[in-house]
PDB file of C-alpha atoms and ligand atoms in Angstrom:
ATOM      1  CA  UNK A   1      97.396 117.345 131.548  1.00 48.00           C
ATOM      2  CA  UNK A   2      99.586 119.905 129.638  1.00 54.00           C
ATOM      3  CA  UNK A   3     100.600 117.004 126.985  1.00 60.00           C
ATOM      4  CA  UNK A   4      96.850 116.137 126.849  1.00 53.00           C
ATOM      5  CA  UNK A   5      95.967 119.714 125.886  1.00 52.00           C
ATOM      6  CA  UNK A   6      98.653 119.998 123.398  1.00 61.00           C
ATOM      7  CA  UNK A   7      97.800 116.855 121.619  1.00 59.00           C
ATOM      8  CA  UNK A   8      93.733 117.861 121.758  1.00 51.00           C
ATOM      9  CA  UNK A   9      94.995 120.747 120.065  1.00 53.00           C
ATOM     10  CA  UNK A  10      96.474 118.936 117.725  1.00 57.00           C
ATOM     11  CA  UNK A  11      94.144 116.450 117.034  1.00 55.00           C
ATOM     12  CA  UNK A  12      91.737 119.092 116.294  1.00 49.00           C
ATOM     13  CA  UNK A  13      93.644 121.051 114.334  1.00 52.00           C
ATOM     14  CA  UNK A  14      94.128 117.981 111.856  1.00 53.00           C
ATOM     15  CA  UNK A  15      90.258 117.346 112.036  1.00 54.00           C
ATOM     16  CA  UNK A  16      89.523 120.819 110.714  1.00 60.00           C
ATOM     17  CA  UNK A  17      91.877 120.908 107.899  1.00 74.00           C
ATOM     18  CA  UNK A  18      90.262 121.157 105.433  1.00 80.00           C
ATOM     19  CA  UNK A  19      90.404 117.978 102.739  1.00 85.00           C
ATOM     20  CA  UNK A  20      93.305 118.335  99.879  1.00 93.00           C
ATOM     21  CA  UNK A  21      91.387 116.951  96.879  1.00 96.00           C
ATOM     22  CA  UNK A  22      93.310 113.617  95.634  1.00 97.00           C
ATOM     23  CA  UNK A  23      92.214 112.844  91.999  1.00 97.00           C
ATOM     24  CA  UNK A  24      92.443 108.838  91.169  1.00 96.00           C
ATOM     25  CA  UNK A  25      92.715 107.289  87.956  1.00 95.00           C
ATOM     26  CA  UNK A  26      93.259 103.890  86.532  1.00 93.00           C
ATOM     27  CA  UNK A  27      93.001 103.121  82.672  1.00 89.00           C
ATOM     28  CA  UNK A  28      93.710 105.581  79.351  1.00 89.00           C
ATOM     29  CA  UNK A  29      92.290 104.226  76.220  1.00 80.00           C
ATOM     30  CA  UNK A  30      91.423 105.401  72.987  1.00 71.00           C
ATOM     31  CA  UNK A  31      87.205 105.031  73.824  1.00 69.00           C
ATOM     32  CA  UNK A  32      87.942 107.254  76.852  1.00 65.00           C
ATOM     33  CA  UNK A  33      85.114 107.087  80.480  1.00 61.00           C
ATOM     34  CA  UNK A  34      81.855 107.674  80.522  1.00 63.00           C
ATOM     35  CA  UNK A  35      80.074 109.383  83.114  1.00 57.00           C
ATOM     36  CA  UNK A  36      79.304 106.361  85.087  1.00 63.00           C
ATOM     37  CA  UNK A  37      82.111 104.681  84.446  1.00 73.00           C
ATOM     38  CA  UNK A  38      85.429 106.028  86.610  1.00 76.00           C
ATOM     39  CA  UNK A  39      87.762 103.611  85.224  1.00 82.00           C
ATOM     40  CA  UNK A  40      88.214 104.843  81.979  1.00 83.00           C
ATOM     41  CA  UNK A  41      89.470 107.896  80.604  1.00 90.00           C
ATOM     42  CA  UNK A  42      91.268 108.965  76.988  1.00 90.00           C
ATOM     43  CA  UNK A  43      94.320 110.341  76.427  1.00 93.00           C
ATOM     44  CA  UNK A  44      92.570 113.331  75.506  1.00 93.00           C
ATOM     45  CA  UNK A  45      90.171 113.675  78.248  1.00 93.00           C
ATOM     46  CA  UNK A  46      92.906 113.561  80.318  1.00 95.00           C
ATOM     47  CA  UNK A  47      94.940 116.339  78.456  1.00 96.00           C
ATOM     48  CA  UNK A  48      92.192 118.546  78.797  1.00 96.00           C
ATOM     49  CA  UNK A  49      91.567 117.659  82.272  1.00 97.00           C
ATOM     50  CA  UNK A  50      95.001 118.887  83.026  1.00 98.00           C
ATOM     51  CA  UNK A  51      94.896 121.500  80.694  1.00 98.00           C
ATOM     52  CA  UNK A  52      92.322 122.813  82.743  1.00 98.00           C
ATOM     53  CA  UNK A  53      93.518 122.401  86.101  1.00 98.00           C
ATOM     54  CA  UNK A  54      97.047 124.172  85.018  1.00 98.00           C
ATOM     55  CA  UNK A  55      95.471 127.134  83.532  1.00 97.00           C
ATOM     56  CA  UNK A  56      93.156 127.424  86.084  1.00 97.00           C
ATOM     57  CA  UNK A  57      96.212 127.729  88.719  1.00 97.00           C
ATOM     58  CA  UNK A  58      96.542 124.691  90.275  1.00 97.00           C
ATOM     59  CA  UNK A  59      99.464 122.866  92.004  1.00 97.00           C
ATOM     60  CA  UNK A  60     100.101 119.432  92.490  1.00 98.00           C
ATOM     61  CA  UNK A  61     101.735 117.942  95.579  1.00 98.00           C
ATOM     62  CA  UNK A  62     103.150 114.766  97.054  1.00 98.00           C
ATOM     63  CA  UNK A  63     102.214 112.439  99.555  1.00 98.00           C
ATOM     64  CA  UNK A  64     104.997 114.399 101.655  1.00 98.00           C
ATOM     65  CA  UNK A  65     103.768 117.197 101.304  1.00 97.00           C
ATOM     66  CA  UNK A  66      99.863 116.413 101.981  1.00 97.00           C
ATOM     67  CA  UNK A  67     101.438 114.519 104.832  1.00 97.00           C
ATOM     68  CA  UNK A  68     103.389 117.910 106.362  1.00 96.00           C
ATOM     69  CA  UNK A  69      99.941 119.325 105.712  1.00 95.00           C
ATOM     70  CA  UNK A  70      97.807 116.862 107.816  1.00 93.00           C
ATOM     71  CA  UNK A  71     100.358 115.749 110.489  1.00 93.00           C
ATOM     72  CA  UNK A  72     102.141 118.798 110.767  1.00 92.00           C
ATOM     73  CA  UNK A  73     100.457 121.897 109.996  1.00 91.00           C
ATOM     74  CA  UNK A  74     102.380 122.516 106.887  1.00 95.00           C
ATOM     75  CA  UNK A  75     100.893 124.794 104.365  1.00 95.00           C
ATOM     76  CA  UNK A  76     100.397 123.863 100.702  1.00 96.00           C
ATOM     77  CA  UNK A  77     100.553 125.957  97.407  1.00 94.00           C
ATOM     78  CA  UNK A  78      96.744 127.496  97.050  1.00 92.00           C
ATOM     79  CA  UNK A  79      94.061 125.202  94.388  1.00 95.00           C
ATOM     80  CA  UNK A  80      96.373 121.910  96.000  1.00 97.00           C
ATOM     81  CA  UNK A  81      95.582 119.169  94.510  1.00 97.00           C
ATOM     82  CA  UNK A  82      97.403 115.646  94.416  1.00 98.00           C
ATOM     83  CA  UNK A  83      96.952 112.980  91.168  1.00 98.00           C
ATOM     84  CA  UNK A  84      97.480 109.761  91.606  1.00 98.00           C
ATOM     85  CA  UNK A  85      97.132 106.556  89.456  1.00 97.00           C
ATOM     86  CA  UNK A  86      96.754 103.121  90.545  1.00 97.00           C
ATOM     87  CA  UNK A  87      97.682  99.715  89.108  1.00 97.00           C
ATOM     88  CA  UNK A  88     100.710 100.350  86.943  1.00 97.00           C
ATOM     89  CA  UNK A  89      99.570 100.550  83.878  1.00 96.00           C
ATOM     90  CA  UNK A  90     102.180 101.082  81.084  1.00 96.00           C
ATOM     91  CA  UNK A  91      99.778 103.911  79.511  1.00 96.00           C
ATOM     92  CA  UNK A  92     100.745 105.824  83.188  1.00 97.00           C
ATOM     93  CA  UNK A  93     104.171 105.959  81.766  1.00 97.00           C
ATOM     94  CA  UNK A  94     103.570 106.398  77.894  1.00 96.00           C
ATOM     95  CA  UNK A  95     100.566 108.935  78.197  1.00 95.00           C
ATOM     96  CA  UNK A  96      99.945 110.462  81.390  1.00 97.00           C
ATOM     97  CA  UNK A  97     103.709 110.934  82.426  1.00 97.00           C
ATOM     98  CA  UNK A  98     104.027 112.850  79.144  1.00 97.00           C
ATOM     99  CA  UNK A  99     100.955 114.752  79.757  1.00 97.00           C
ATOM    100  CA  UNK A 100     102.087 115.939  83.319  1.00 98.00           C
ATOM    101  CA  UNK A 101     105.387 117.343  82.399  1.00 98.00           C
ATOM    102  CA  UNK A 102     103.643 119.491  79.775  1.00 97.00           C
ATOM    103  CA  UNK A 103     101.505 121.021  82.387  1.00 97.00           C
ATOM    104  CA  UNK A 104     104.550 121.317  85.520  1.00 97.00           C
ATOM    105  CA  UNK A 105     102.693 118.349  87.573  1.00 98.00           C
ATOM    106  CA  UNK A 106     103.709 115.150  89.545  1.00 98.00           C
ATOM    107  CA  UNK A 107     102.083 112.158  89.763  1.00 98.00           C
ATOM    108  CA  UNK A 108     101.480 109.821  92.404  1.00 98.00           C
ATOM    109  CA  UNK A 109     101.776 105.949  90.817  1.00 98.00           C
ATOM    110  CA  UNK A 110     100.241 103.192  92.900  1.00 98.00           C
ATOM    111  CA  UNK A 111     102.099 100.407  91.945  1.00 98.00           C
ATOM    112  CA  UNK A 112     100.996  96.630  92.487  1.00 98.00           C
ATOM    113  CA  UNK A 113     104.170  94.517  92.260  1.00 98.00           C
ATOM    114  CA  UNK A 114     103.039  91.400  90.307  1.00 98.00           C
ATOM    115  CA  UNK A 115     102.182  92.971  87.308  1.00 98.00           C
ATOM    116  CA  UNK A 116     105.342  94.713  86.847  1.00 98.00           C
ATOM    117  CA  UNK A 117     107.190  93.707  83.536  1.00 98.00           C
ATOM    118  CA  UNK A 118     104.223  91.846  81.903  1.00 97.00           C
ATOM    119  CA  UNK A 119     102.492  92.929  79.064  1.00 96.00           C
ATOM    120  CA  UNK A 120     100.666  96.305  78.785  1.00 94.00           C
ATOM    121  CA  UNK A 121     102.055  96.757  82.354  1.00 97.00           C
ATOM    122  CA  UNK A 122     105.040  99.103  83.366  1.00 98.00           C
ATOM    123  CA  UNK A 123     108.669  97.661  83.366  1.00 98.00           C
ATOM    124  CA  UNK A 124     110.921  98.637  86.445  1.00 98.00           C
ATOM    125  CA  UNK A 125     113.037 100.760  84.312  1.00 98.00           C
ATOM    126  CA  UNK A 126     109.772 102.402  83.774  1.00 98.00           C
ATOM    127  CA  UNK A 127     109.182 102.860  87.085  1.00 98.00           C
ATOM    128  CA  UNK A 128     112.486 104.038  87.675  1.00 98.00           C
ATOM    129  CA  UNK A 129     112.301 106.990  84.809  1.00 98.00           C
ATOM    130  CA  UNK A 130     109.240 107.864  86.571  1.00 98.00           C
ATOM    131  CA  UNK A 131     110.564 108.383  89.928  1.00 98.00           C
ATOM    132  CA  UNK A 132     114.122 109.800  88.596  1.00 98.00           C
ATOM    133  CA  UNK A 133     111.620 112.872  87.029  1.00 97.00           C
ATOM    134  CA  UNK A 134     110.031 113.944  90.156  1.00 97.00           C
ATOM    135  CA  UNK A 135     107.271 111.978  90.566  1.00 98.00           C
ATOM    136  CA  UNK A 136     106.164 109.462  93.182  1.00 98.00           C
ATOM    137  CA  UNK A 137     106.338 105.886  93.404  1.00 98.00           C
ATOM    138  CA  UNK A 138     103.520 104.169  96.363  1.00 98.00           C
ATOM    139  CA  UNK A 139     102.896 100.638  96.789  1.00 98.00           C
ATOM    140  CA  UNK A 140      99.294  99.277  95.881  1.00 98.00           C
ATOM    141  CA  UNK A 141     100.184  95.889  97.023  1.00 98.00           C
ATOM    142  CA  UNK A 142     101.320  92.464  95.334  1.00 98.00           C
ATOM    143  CA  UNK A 143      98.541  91.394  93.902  1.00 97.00           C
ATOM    144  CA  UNK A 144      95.855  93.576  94.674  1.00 97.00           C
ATOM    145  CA  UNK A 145      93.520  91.511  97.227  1.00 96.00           C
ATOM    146  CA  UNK A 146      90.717  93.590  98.631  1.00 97.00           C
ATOM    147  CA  UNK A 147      92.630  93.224 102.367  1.00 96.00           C
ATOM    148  CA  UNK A 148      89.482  94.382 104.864  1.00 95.00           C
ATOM    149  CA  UNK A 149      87.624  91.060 102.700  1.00 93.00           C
ATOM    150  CA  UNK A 150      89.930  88.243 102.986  1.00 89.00           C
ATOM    151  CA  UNK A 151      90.063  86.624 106.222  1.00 84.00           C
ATOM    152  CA  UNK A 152      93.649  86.466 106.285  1.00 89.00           C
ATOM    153  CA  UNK A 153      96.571  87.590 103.994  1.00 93.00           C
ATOM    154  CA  UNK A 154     100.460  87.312 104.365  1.00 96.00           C
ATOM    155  CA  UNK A 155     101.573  90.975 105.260  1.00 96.00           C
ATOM    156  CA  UNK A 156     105.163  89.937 103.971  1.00 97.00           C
ATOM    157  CA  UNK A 157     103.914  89.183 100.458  1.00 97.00           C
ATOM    158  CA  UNK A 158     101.217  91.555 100.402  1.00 98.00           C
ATOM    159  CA  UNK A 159     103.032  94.764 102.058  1.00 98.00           C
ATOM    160  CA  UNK A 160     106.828  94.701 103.360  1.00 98.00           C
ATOM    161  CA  UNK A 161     108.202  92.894 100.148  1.00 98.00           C
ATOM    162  CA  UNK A 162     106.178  95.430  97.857  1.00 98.00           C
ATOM    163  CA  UNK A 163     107.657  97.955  99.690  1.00 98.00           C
ATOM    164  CA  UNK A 164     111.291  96.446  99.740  1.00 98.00           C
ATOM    165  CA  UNK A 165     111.068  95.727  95.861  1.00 98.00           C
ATOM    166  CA  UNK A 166     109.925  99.542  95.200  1.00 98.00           C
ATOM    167  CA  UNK A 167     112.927 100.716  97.056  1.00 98.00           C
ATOM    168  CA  UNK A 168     115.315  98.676  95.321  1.00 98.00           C
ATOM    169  CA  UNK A 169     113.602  99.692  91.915  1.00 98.00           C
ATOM    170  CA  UNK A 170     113.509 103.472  92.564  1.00 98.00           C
ATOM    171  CA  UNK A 171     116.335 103.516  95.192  1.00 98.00           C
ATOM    172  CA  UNK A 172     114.040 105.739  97.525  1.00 98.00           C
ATOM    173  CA  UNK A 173     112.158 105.053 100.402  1.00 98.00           C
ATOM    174  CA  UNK A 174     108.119 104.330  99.343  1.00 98.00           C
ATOM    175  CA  UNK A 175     106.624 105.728 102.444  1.00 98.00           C
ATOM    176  CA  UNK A 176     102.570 105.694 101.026  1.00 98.00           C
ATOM    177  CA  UNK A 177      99.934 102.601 100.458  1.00 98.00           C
ATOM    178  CA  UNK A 178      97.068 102.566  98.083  1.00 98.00           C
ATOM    179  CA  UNK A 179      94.638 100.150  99.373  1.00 98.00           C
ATOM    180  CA  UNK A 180      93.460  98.311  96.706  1.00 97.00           C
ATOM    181  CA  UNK A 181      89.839  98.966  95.996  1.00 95.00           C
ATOM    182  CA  UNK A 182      90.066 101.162  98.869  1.00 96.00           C
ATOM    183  CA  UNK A 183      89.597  98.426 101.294  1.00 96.00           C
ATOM    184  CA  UNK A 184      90.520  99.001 105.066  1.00 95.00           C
ATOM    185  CA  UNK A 185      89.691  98.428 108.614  1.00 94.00           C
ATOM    186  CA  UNK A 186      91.241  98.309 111.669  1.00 94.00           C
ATOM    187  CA  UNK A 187      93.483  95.789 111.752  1.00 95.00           C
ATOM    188  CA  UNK A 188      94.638  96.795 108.410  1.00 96.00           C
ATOM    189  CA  UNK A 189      95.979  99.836 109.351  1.00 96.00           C
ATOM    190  CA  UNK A 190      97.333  98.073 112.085  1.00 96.00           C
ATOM    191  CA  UNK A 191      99.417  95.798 109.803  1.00 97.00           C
ATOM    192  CA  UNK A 192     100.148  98.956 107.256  1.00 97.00           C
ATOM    193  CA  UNK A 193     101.754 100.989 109.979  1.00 97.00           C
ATOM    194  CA  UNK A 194     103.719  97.828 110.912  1.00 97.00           C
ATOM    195  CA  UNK A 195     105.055  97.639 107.609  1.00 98.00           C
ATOM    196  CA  UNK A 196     106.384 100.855 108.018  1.00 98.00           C
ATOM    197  CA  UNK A 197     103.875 103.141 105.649  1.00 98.00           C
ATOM    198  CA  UNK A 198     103.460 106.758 106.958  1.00 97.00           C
ATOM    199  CA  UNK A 199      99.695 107.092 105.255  1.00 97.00           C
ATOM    200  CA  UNK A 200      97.670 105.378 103.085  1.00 98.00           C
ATOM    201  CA  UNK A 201      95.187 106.250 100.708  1.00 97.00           C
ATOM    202  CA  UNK A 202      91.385 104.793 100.164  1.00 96.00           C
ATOM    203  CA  UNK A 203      88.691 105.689  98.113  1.00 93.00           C
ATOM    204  CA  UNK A 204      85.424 107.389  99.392  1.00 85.00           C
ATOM    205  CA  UNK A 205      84.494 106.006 102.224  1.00 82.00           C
ATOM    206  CA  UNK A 206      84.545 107.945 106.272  1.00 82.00           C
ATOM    207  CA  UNK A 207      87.907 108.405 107.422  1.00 79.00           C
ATOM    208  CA  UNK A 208      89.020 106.223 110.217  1.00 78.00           C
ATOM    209  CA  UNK A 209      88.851 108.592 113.269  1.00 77.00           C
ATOM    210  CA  UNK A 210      91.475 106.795 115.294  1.00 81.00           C
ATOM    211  CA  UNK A 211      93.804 107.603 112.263  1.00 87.00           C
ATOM    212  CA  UNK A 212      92.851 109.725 109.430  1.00 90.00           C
ATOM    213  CA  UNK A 213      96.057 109.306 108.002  1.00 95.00           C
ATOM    214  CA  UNK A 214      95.519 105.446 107.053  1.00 96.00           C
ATOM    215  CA  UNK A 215      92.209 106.587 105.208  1.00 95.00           C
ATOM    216  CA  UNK A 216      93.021 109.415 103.223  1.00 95.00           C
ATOM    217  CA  UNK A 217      89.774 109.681 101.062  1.00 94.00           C
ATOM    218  CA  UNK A 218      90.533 109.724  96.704  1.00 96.00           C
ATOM    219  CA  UNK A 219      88.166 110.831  94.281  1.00 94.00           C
ATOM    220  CA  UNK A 220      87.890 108.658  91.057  1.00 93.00           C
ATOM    221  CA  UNK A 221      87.451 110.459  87.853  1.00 92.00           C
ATOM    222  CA  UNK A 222      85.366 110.246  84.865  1.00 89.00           C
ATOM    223  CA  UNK A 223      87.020 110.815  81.898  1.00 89.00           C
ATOM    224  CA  UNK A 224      83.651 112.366  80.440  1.00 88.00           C
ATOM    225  CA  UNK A 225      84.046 115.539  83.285  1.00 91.00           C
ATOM    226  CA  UNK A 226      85.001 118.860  81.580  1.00 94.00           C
ATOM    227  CA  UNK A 227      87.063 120.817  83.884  1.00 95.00           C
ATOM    228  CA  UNK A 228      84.338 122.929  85.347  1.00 95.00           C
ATOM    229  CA  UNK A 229      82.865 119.063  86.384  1.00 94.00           C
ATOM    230  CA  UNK A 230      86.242 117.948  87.858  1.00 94.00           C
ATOM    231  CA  UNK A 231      86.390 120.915  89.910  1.00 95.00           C
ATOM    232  CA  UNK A 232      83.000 121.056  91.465  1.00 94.00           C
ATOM    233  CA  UNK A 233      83.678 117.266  91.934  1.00 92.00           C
ATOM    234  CA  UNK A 234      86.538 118.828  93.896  1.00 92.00           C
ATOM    235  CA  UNK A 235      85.111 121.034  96.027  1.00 90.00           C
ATOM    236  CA  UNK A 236      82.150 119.070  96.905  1.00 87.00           C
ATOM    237  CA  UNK A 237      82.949 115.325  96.578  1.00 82.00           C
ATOM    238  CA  UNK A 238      83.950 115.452 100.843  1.00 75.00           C
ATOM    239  CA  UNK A 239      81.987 117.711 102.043  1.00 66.00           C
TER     240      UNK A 239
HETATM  241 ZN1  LIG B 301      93.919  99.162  92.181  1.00 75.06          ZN
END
C-alpha cells in the first residue's frame, strides 16, 4: 500500500510537470520556411531565432537532463528549452552547429543511419565532431519508416543496429529515439524500450499515458516565426 502511495505520488508529480518546450527542425536552405511550411527554415531565420532565444535568457538542455526532469524530479535552468534536428542533414553540421556555439547552445541530432555518408547528408566523422563538442547524438531510425503504419518492421534493422552503429560512431551510449514522423503506439514503445532507449520523442500528438516518456511531444518550427512567434508557440503549443 505504502509502495502504491509512493509511486501515485510519483506518477502525479510527473503528470503535473509542466512541458519543457522541444523545438524540431529539419532542412536550412537559402529560400528559408514559410509559415505553413515547418520543414524549411534559412540559415538566417535560424540565426535570428537563436539570437533571440539567447538574449532573451534561455538555456538549452539534453535529453538527460529533460529526462532527470520528468523521471526524477530534477530541476532545469529557468526559459528550458531543448533543440533538436532530425534526419541528418549535412547543413545540421555546416550551419546550425556553427550557429549554436555562437549562442552557448546544444543540439539534439536525430540521426537516421542510412543516409549517413551520402551526398548532402552528414559523414560519421561529422557526427563524431558533433558529439565530441557537447552536443547530442539520438537515433531516428534506419531508414525512417513511419513504425505505428507498417504492419511489421525488423526491430534489429530499424532500432538496435541504429543504436549500436551510433555508439561505435560517437563512442557514447545513444540513450533517445526520434520516431520518425512522430509515429507511435503501443507496441512501439514496447519494442523501443526493448531496444534499450530511455525516452523517445514524437511530434504533437497526446502523450501516451501508460508512458509519457516514449511520447515526449516536439514542436516543429517555421522558419518565417520572429522570436516573439517562436516563443508564444512555446508557451502555448501544449497547453
Ligand atoms: Zn525524420
Amino acid at each position: 500500500m505504502f509502495t502504491y502511495k509512493i509511486l501515485s505520488l510519483v506518477m502525479c508529480l510527473l503528470f503535473q510537470r509542466p512541458q519543457v518546450p522541444v523545438l524540431c527542425y529539419h532542412n536550412m536552405h537559402a529560400s528559408g520556411g514559410h509559415p505553413d511550411n515547418v520543414l524549411y527554415i534559412s540559415p538566417a531565420q535560424f540565426s535570428n531565432q537563436m539570437q533571440w532565444l539567447n538574449k532573451n535568457g534561455y538555456h538549452s538542455i539534453t535529453p538527460d537532463e529533460l529526462y532527470a526532469y520528468l523521471h526524477n524530479g530534477a530541476t532545469l535552468p529557468a526559459k528550458a528549452v531543448m533543440i533538436s534536428f532530425d534526419d541528418t542533414h549535412e547543413e545540421h553540421y555546416t550551419v546550425a552547429a556553427p550557429i549554436l556555439k555562437r549562442y552557448g547552445f546544444r543540439g539534439v541530432f536525430f540521426i537516421m543511419t542510412v543516409s549517413i555518408g551520402k551526398p548532402h547528408y552528414m559523414t560519421a566523422a561529422q557526427i563524431k565532431s558533433l558529439s565530441d563538442s557537447g552536443h547530442i547524438i539520438a537515433c531516428h531510425t534506419w531508414d525512417h519508416p513511419n513504425l505505428s503504419k507498417v504492419s511489421t518492421y525488423d526491430t534489429q534493422k530499424q532500432l538496435v543496429h541504429p543504436k549500436q552503429l551510433l555508439e561505435k560512431i560517437t563512442g557514447k551510449t545513444v540513450s533517445y529515439l526520434g520516431y520518425p514522423f512522430g509515429g507511435w503506439n503501443e507496441q512501439v514503445v514496447k519494442d523501443v524500450k526493448a531496444a534499450g532507449f530511455k525516452a523517445a520523442f514524437q511530434l504533437d500528438r497526446h502523450s501516451f499515458s501508460d508512458d509519457p516518456l516514449y511520447s515526449i511531444r516536439r514542436i516543429m518550427i517555421s522558419g518565417s516565426w520572429s522570436g516573439e512567434q517562436l516563443e508564444e508557440k512555446m508557451k502555448t503549443a501544449f497547453h
